[in-house]
C-alpha cells in the first residue's frame, strides 16, 4: 500500500482507491437549492466513510440521535488497523509515536476535542467525554490521556507492525517534506442530521504521517476541521490541516451557508479563500464537505481525488467531489 502521506504531495498518480469511476457518481455543479428536506442523513469524508456511515445509519434509522451516530460511526474507522490515517494503525510521527486528534460537536453547540493523544483507540469518545464531563473544550497530550484513563478508557499500543514498517522505511531518508497523495481514505469527518432534525459533527485522525512530534492539525480545532450549527448546518475538512487552520475553513463554510449560500457554493468559496490567501496551495490537497439543515450536501477540493460517502433514504453511495485545479 502506498504511504498515506503521499497525500501531502501531488504525485500525478490516479487515485488508488478500489472504487472505479463507474461506481462513483460525479458531483454535479448544480447550484440550485433543493426544497425537499432529506432526513435522517449522514455524510462522511473518503471511501472509508462508507463503513462509518453504515454504523451511523443503524442509529439514525432507528430514531437515534445525531451525536451518537457521528461518534459511533467514526469509531468504526478508528478501530480499523488497515486505515493508516485514523486511530489504531495510524502512521506515527517522526519519532515513532502515534498521536491522535479528534473533535465532536452536538446540536446545542457543545463541543469537545482532544489533540496529541496517545495510546487510546477512540479519541472521538474521549472528545465526547471532554464535552460532557468537563467545563473545557479541548484537552491535549498527557492531560488528555490522564483524563481518558480516569474515564475508564484502556491504554494500548496503537502502532501496528504495518505502520512501524512504514515509519522505518521513512526513516531511511527522514525527509520532512509533506508529501501529498490522493488516497481514497484519510481523516474521517462526519456530519449527521437525525429524524428530529438535529445536526452533529465529528472528525478524527492520526494527522500527517511522520509529522513533527507535538504537531496538531485542524481536526481537533473547533471551526477548522469541523463545525456545526443547528440553525444552519455543518462542515468538515480533510487534507493539509495547516491551510484549513489558517482560514478557519469549517466555520467559514457554515457562516457562508448562514449568509444564504448553498453547501456547494460555500465549500467552493472556502477553497477559493485558500487559493487567494495561500500562495503555495497547489502543493497540497484540501477537501471540504458541507451539509445544510435540509440535507443538501456540498463537496469541493483543490486537486482531483476527494470523495465522500452519503447515506440517506436507505441508500449508501460514494460520490466524487468536484475540484478546483483542472488541467
Ligand atoms: N487534516 C488532517 C491533518 O492535517 C490530515 C488529513 O486530513 O489528511 O492533521
Short mmCIF file of C-alpha atoms and ligand atoms in Angstrom, two decimals:
data_model
loop_
_atom_site.label_atom_id
_atom_site.label_comp_id
_atom_site.label_asym_id
_atom_site.label_seq_id
_atom_site.Cartn_x
_atom_site.Cartn_y
_atom_site.Cartn_z
CA UNK A 1 0.00 0.00 0.00
CA UNK A 2 1.32 3.42 -0.82
CA UNK A 3 2.04 5.71 2.07
CA UNK A 4 -0.85 7.84 3.11
CA UNK A 5 1.27 10.86 3.26
CA UNK A 6 1.90 10.79 -0.33
CA UNK A 7 -1.36 12.63 0.24
CA UNK A 8 0.68 15.66 1.03
CA UNK A 9 2.30 15.97 -2.35
CA UNK A 10 0.54 15.65 -5.60
CA UNK A 11 2.22 12.88 -7.47
CA UNK A 12 0.05 12.92 -10.50
CA UNK A 13 -0.95 9.36 -9.80
CA UNK A 14 -4.54 8.46 -10.15
CA UNK A 15 -6.46 7.55 -7.06
CA UNK A 16 -5.52 4.14 -5.72
CA UNK A 17 -8.95 3.50 -4.27
CA UNK A 18 -10.66 0.30 -5.15
CA UNK A 19 -13.69 2.14 -6.43
CA UNK A 20 -13.83 2.71 -10.13
CA UNK A 21 -15.24 5.82 -11.69
CA UNK A 22 -18.34 3.92 -12.65
CA UNK A 23 -19.08 3.05 -9.04
CA UNK A 24 -18.97 6.70 -8.09
CA UNK A 25 -21.32 9.41 -9.11
CA UNK A 26 -19.68 12.64 -10.15
CA UNK A 27 -20.81 15.57 -8.08
CA UNK A 28 -22.74 17.89 -10.31
CA UNK A 29 -22.24 21.61 -10.41
CA UNK A 30 -25.93 22.15 -9.95
CA UNK A 31 -26.19 25.02 -7.55
CA UNK A 32 -29.95 25.10 -7.33
CA UNK A 33 -31.08 24.58 -3.76
CA UNK A 34 -33.31 21.61 -3.19
CA UNK A 35 -36.50 22.40 -1.33
CA UNK A 36 -37.04 18.82 -0.23
CA UNK A 37 -35.75 18.05 3.24
CA UNK A 38 -33.73 14.86 3.47
CA UNK A 39 -33.71 13.41 6.97
CA UNK A 40 -32.11 11.47 8.52
CA UNK A 41 -28.88 11.70 6.60
CA UNK A 42 -25.19 11.09 7.24
CA UNK A 43 -22.19 12.10 5.14
CA UNK A 44 -18.52 11.49 5.75
CA UNK A 45 -15.20 12.00 4.05
CA UNK A 46 -13.45 9.44 1.83
CA UNK A 47 -14.19 5.85 0.94
CA UNK A 48 -13.91 4.55 4.49
CA UNK A 49 -16.86 6.77 5.23
CA UNK A 50 -18.97 4.00 3.67
CA UNK A 51 -18.27 1.70 6.64
CA UNK A 52 -18.65 4.50 9.14
CA UNK A 53 -21.93 5.66 7.61
CA UNK A 54 -23.35 2.15 7.81
CA UNK A 55 -22.93 2.21 11.58
CA UNK A 56 -24.23 5.76 11.82
CA UNK A 57 -27.25 4.83 9.70
CA UNK A 58 -28.18 1.97 12.08
CA UNK A 59 -28.51 4.59 14.80
CA UNK A 60 -30.21 7.26 12.70
CA UNK A 61 -32.70 4.91 11.03
CA UNK A 62 -33.85 3.60 14.39
CA UNK A 63 -34.60 7.07 15.67
CA UNK A 64 -31.26 7.64 17.42
CA UNK A 65 -29.50 10.95 17.96
CA UNK A 66 -27.09 12.50 15.50
CA UNK A 67 -24.47 12.93 18.23
CA UNK A 68 -24.46 9.15 18.83
CA UNK A 69 -24.35 8.47 15.10
CA UNK A 70 -21.31 10.69 14.49
CA UNK A 71 -19.44 9.21 17.43
CA UNK A 72 -20.20 5.53 16.79
CA UNK A 73 -19.83 5.95 13.03
CA UNK A 74 -16.25 7.22 13.06
CA UNK A 75 -15.29 4.71 15.77
CA UNK A 76 -15.53 2.01 13.09
CA UNK A 77 -12.65 3.63 11.22
CA UNK A 78 -10.69 4.41 14.40
CA UNK A 79 -10.69 0.68 15.21
CA UNK A 80 -9.64 -0.41 11.72
CA UNK A 81 -5.92 -1.37 11.69
CA UNK A 82 -5.88 -1.16 7.90
CA UNK A 83 -6.70 2.52 7.93
CA UNK A 84 -3.30 4.14 8.30
CA UNK A 85 -4.68 7.62 8.81
CA UNK A 86 -7.06 7.28 11.73
CA UNK A 87 -6.87 5.72 15.21
CA UNK A 88 -5.39 2.24 15.64
CA UNK A 89 -2.95 1.54 12.81
CA UNK A 90 -2.41 5.23 12.08
CA UNK A 91 1.07 6.20 10.88
CA UNK A 92 3.25 7.63 13.65
CA UNK A 93 5.05 10.94 13.92
CA UNK A 94 8.75 11.28 13.03
CA UNK A 95 9.74 9.93 16.46
CA UNK A 96 7.56 6.85 16.14
CA UNK A 97 4.61 7.94 18.31
CA UNK A 98 1.03 7.55 17.09
CA UNK A 99 -0.66 10.77 18.23
CA UNK A 100 -4.34 11.31 17.60
CA UNK A 101 -6.56 14.37 17.14
CA UNK A 102 -10.38 14.33 17.30
CA UNK A 103 -13.36 16.58 17.82
CA UNK A 104 -17.12 16.33 18.23
CA UNK A 105 -19.97 18.84 18.37
CA UNK A 106 -23.66 18.49 19.11
CA UNK A 107 -26.83 20.33 18.13
CA UNK A 108 -26.66 22.62 21.15
CA UNK A 109 -23.25 23.94 20.15
CA UNK A 110 -21.50 21.87 22.81
CA UNK A 111 -18.04 20.85 21.66
CA UNK A 112 -15.19 18.65 22.83
CA UNK A 113 -11.82 17.73 21.43
CA UNK A 114 -8.51 16.07 22.16
CA UNK A 115 -5.17 16.54 20.49
CA UNK A 116 -1.83 14.75 20.51
CA UNK A 117 -3.48 11.91 22.42
CA UNK A 118 -1.55 8.64 22.61
CA UNK A 119 -2.47 5.02 23.38
CA UNK A 120 -6.25 5.37 23.20
CA UNK A 121 -8.07 3.75 20.31
CA UNK A 122 -11.12 6.01 20.32
CA UNK A 123 -10.13 9.67 20.63
CA UNK A 124 -13.57 10.75 19.41
CA UNK A 125 -15.13 9.17 22.50
CA UNK A 126 -12.63 10.92 24.74
CA UNK A 127 -13.56 14.17 22.95
CA UNK A 128 -17.19 13.47 23.75
CA UNK A 129 -16.34 12.95 27.41
CA UNK A 130 -14.44 16.26 27.40
CA UNK A 131 -17.61 17.84 26.02
CA UNK A 132 -19.94 16.20 28.51
CA UNK A 133 -17.89 15.85 31.68
CA UNK A 134 -15.63 18.89 31.82
CA UNK A 135 -16.07 22.65 31.65
CA UNK A 136 -13.48 22.68 28.83
CA UNK A 137 -13.48 22.16 25.10
CA UNK A 138 -10.02 20.76 24.44
CA UNK A 139 -7.54 18.57 26.29
CA UNK A 140 -4.03 17.94 24.96
CA UNK A 141 -1.34 15.27 25.20
CA UNK A 142 -0.60 13.94 28.67
CA UNK A 143 -3.59 15.67 30.20
CA UNK A 144 -5.93 14.19 27.62
CA UNK A 145 -4.51 10.73 28.29
CA UNK A 146 -4.82 11.17 32.06
CA UNK A 147 -8.44 12.23 31.63
CA UNK A 148 -9.17 9.31 29.29
CA UNK A 149 -7.76 6.79 31.76
CA UNK A 150 -9.76 8.38 34.58
CA UNK A 151 -12.85 7.97 32.43
CA UNK A 152 -12.15 4.25 32.03
CA UNK A 153 -10.56 4.15 28.58
CA UNK A 154 -7.99 1.37 28.22
CA UNK A 155 -4.45 2.17 27.14
CA UNK A 156 -2.99 0.16 24.27
CA UNK A 157 -0.20 0.29 21.73
CA UNK A 158 -1.64 1.85 18.58
CA UNK A 159 1.46 1.29 16.42
CA UNK A 160 0.79 -1.74 14.25
CA UNK A 161 3.58 -3.72 12.57
CA UNK A 162 2.49 -2.33 9.23
CA UNK A 163 2.70 1.29 10.43
CA UNK A 164 6.02 0.60 12.17
CA UNK A 165 7.48 -0.79 8.94
CA UNK A 166 6.32 2.28 7.01
CA UNK A 167 7.95 4.51 9.62
CA UNK A 168 11.20 2.54 9.49
CA UNK A 169 11.23 2.91 5.73
CA UNK A 170 10.58 6.63 6.05
CA UNK A 171 13.50 6.92 8.48
CA UNK A 172 15.90 5.74 5.75
CA UNK A 173 15.60 9.20 4.21
CA UNK A 174 13.79 11.07 7.01
CA UNK A 175 12.71 13.69 4.55
CA UNK A 176 10.45 16.04 6.39
CA UNK A 177 8.60 17.26 3.45
CA UNK A 178 4.86 16.96 3.42
CA UNK A 179 4.03 14.53 0.68
CA UNK A 180 0.57 14.54 -0.73
CA UNK A 181 -1.12 11.61 -2.17
CA UNK A 182 -4.69 11.23 -3.05
CA UNK A 183 -5.75 8.07 -1.40
CA UNK A 184 -9.39 7.41 -1.03
CA UNK A 185 -9.18 7.24 2.70
CA UNK A 186 -7.88 9.79 5.10
CA UNK A 187 -9.00 11.71 8.14
CA UNK A 188 -12.65 10.94 8.67
CA UNK A 189 -15.03 13.83 9.16
CA UNK A 190 -18.74 13.06 9.59
CA UNK A 191 -21.94 15.13 9.69
CA UNK A 192 -25.38 13.74 10.50
CA UNK A 193 -28.92 15.00 10.86
CA UNK A 194 -31.29 12.82 12.83
CA UNK A 195 -35.05 12.34 12.50
CA UNK A 196 -35.63 15.15 14.99
CA UNK A 197 -33.75 17.49 12.63
CA UNK A 198 -30.69 17.93 14.85
CA UNK A 199 -27.20 18.10 13.39
CA UNK A 200 -23.91 16.90 14.90
CA UNK A 201 -20.38 16.51 13.59
CA UNK A 202 -17.18 14.62 14.34
CA UNK A 203 -13.66 14.42 12.99
CA UNK A 204 -10.82 12.03 13.88
CA UNK A 205 -7.29 11.45 12.54
CA UNK A 206 -3.75 10.39 13.25
CA UNK A 207 -2.76 13.58 11.42
CA UNK A 208 0.06 13.91 8.98
CA UNK A 209 2.29 10.86 8.88
CA UNK A 210 5.80 11.50 10.18
CA UNK A 211 4.79 14.95 11.39
CA UNK A 212 6.94 16.70 13.98
CA UNK A 213 6.30 15.35 17.45
CA UNK A 214 3.70 17.63 19.03
CA UNK A 215 2.24 18.83 15.75
CA UNK A 216 -1.53 19.26 15.93
CA UNK A 217 -3.66 19.64 12.82
CA UNK A 218 -7.03 21.13 12.01
CA UNK A 219 -9.18 18.14 13.01
CA UNK A 220 -9.45 18.89 16.76
CA UNK A 221 -9.75 22.65 16.28
CA UNK A 222 -13.43 23.56 16.51
CA UNK A 223 -14.21 25.66 13.45
CA UNK A 224 -11.18 24.45 11.48
CA UNK A 225 -11.54 20.70 10.90
CA UNK A 226 -15.21 20.54 11.91
CA UNK A 227 -18.04 22.86 12.86
CA UNK A 228 -21.78 22.69 13.05
CA UNK A 229 -24.62 24.99 13.99
CA UNK A 230 -28.12 23.63 14.39
CA UNK A 231 -29.65 26.71 12.72
CA UNK A 232 -27.57 26.33 9.59
CA UNK A 233 -25.68 23.07 9.01
CA UNK A 234 -22.17 21.74 9.35
CA UNK A 235 -18.84 21.31 7.61
CA UNK A 236 -15.75 19.11 7.90
CA UNK A 237 -12.30 19.33 6.34
CA UNK A 238 -9.58 16.94 5.27
CA UNK A 239 -6.12 17.45 3.84
CA UNK A 240 -3.19 19.64 4.83
CA UNK A 241 -4.55 20.93 8.12
CA UNK A 242 -2.32 23.99 8.22
CA UNK A 243 -4.19 25.52 5.28
CA UNK A 244 -7.53 24.84 6.91
CA UNK A 245 -6.37 26.32 10.22
CA UNK A 246 -5.12 29.50 8.56
CA UNK A 247 -8.53 30.07 7.00
CA UNK A 248 -10.72 28.52 9.74
CA UNK A 249 -12.33 26.54 6.97
CA UNK A 250 -15.27 24.70 8.52
CA UNK A 251 -16.50 27.76 10.39
CA UNK A 252 -16.16 29.76 7.20
CA UNK A 253 -18.29 27.25 5.28
CA UNK A 254 -21.03 27.31 7.91
CA UNK A 255 -21.02 31.11 8.02
CA UNK A 256 -21.29 31.28 4.24
CA UNK A 257 -24.30 28.98 4.39
CA UNK A 258 -25.77 31.20 7.10
CA UNK A 259 -25.47 34.09 4.68
CA UNK A 260 -27.55 32.18 2.15
CA UNK A 261 -25.06 30.19 0.11
CA UNK A 262 -25.83 26.59 -0.76
CA UNK A 263 -23.45 23.98 0.71
CA UNK A 264 -21.81 23.64 -2.71
CA UNK A 265 -21.34 27.39 -3.12
CA UNK A 266 -19.98 27.62 0.42
CA UNK A 267 -17.34 24.89 0.04
CA UNK A 268 -16.25 26.34 -3.31
CA UNK A 269 -15.78 29.75 -1.74
CA UNK A 270 -13.80 28.28 1.15
CA UNK A 271 -11.45 26.58 -1.32
CA UNK A 272 -11.13 29.86 -3.23
CA UNK A 273 -10.16 31.55 0.03
CA UNK A 274 -7.22 29.14 0.32
CA UNK A 275 -6.29 29.77 -3.30
CA UNK A 276 -6.30 33.54 -2.67
CA UNK A 277 -4.53 33.54 0.67
CA UNK A 278 -2.02 30.71 0.46
CA UNK A 279 0.36 31.07 -2.49
CA UNK A 280 1.71 27.52 -2.31
CA UNK A 281 -1.77 25.97 -2.31
CA UNK A 282 -1.03 23.83 -5.38
CA UNK A 283 1.34 21.64 -3.38
CA UNK A 284 -1.45 20.45 -1.12
CA UNK A 285 -4.81 18.79 -1.11
CA UNK A 286 -7.79 20.13 0.83
CA UNK A 287 -11.30 18.72 0.73
CA UNK A 288 -14.39 20.28 2.29
CA UNK A 289 -17.72 18.56 2.89
CA UNK A 290 -20.81 20.50 3.99
CA UNK A 291 -24.38 19.62 4.92
CA UNK A 292 -27.18 22.12 5.39
CA UNK A 293 -30.19 21.66 7.65
CA UNK A 294 -32.32 20.49 4.72
CA UNK A 295 -29.92 17.68 3.93
CA UNK A 296 -28.30 19.34 0.91
CA UNK A 297 -24.65 18.39 0.51
CA UNK A 298 -21.68 20.26 -0.94
CA UNK A 299 -18.17 18.93 -1.54
CA UNK A 300 -15.17 20.53 -3.20
CA UNK A 301 -11.41 20.13 -3.14
CA UNK A 302 -8.22 21.56 -4.58
CA UNK A 303 -7.00 18.53 -6.51
CA UNK A 304 -8.99 15.77 -8.13
CA UNK A 305 -9.41 12.72 -5.90
CA UNK A 306 -11.52 13.68 -2.91
CA UNK A 307 -14.74 11.78 -2.42
CA UNK A 308 -17.36 11.37 0.25
CA UNK A 309 -19.86 8.79 1.41
CA UNK A 310 -23.55 9.63 1.76
CA UNK A 311 -26.27 7.53 3.41
CA UNK A 312 -29.89 8.63 3.19
CA UNK A 313 -33.23 7.13 2.14
CA UNK A 314 -31.74 3.67 2.84
CA UNK A 315 -29.16 4.21 0.12
CA UNK A 316 -25.41 4.26 0.61
CA UNK A 317 -23.20 5.82 -2.06
CA UNK A 318 -19.72 7.15 -2.72
CA UNK A 319 -19.60 10.44 -4.60
CA UNK A 320 -16.64 12.17 -6.25
CA UNK A 321 -16.23 15.82 -5.36
CA UNK A 322 -15.62 18.46 -7.97
CA UNK A 323 -12.20 20.14 -7.80
CA UNK A 324 -10.52 23.49 -8.39
CA UNK A 325 -7.27 22.65 -10.18
CA UNK A 326 -8.19 21.45 -13.63
CA UNK A 327 -5.82 20.70 -16.48
N1 LIG B 1 -6.39 17.27 8.19
C1 LIG B 1 -5.52 16.30 8.81
C2 LIG B 1 -4.39 16.99 9.49
O1 LIG B 1 -3.88 17.97 8.95
C3 LIG B 1 -4.94 15.31 7.90
C4 LIG B 1 -5.72 14.85 6.74
O2 LIG B 1 -6.92 15.06 6.62
O3 LIG B 1 -5.11 14.21 5.90
O4 LIG B 1 -3.97 16.52 10.50
#
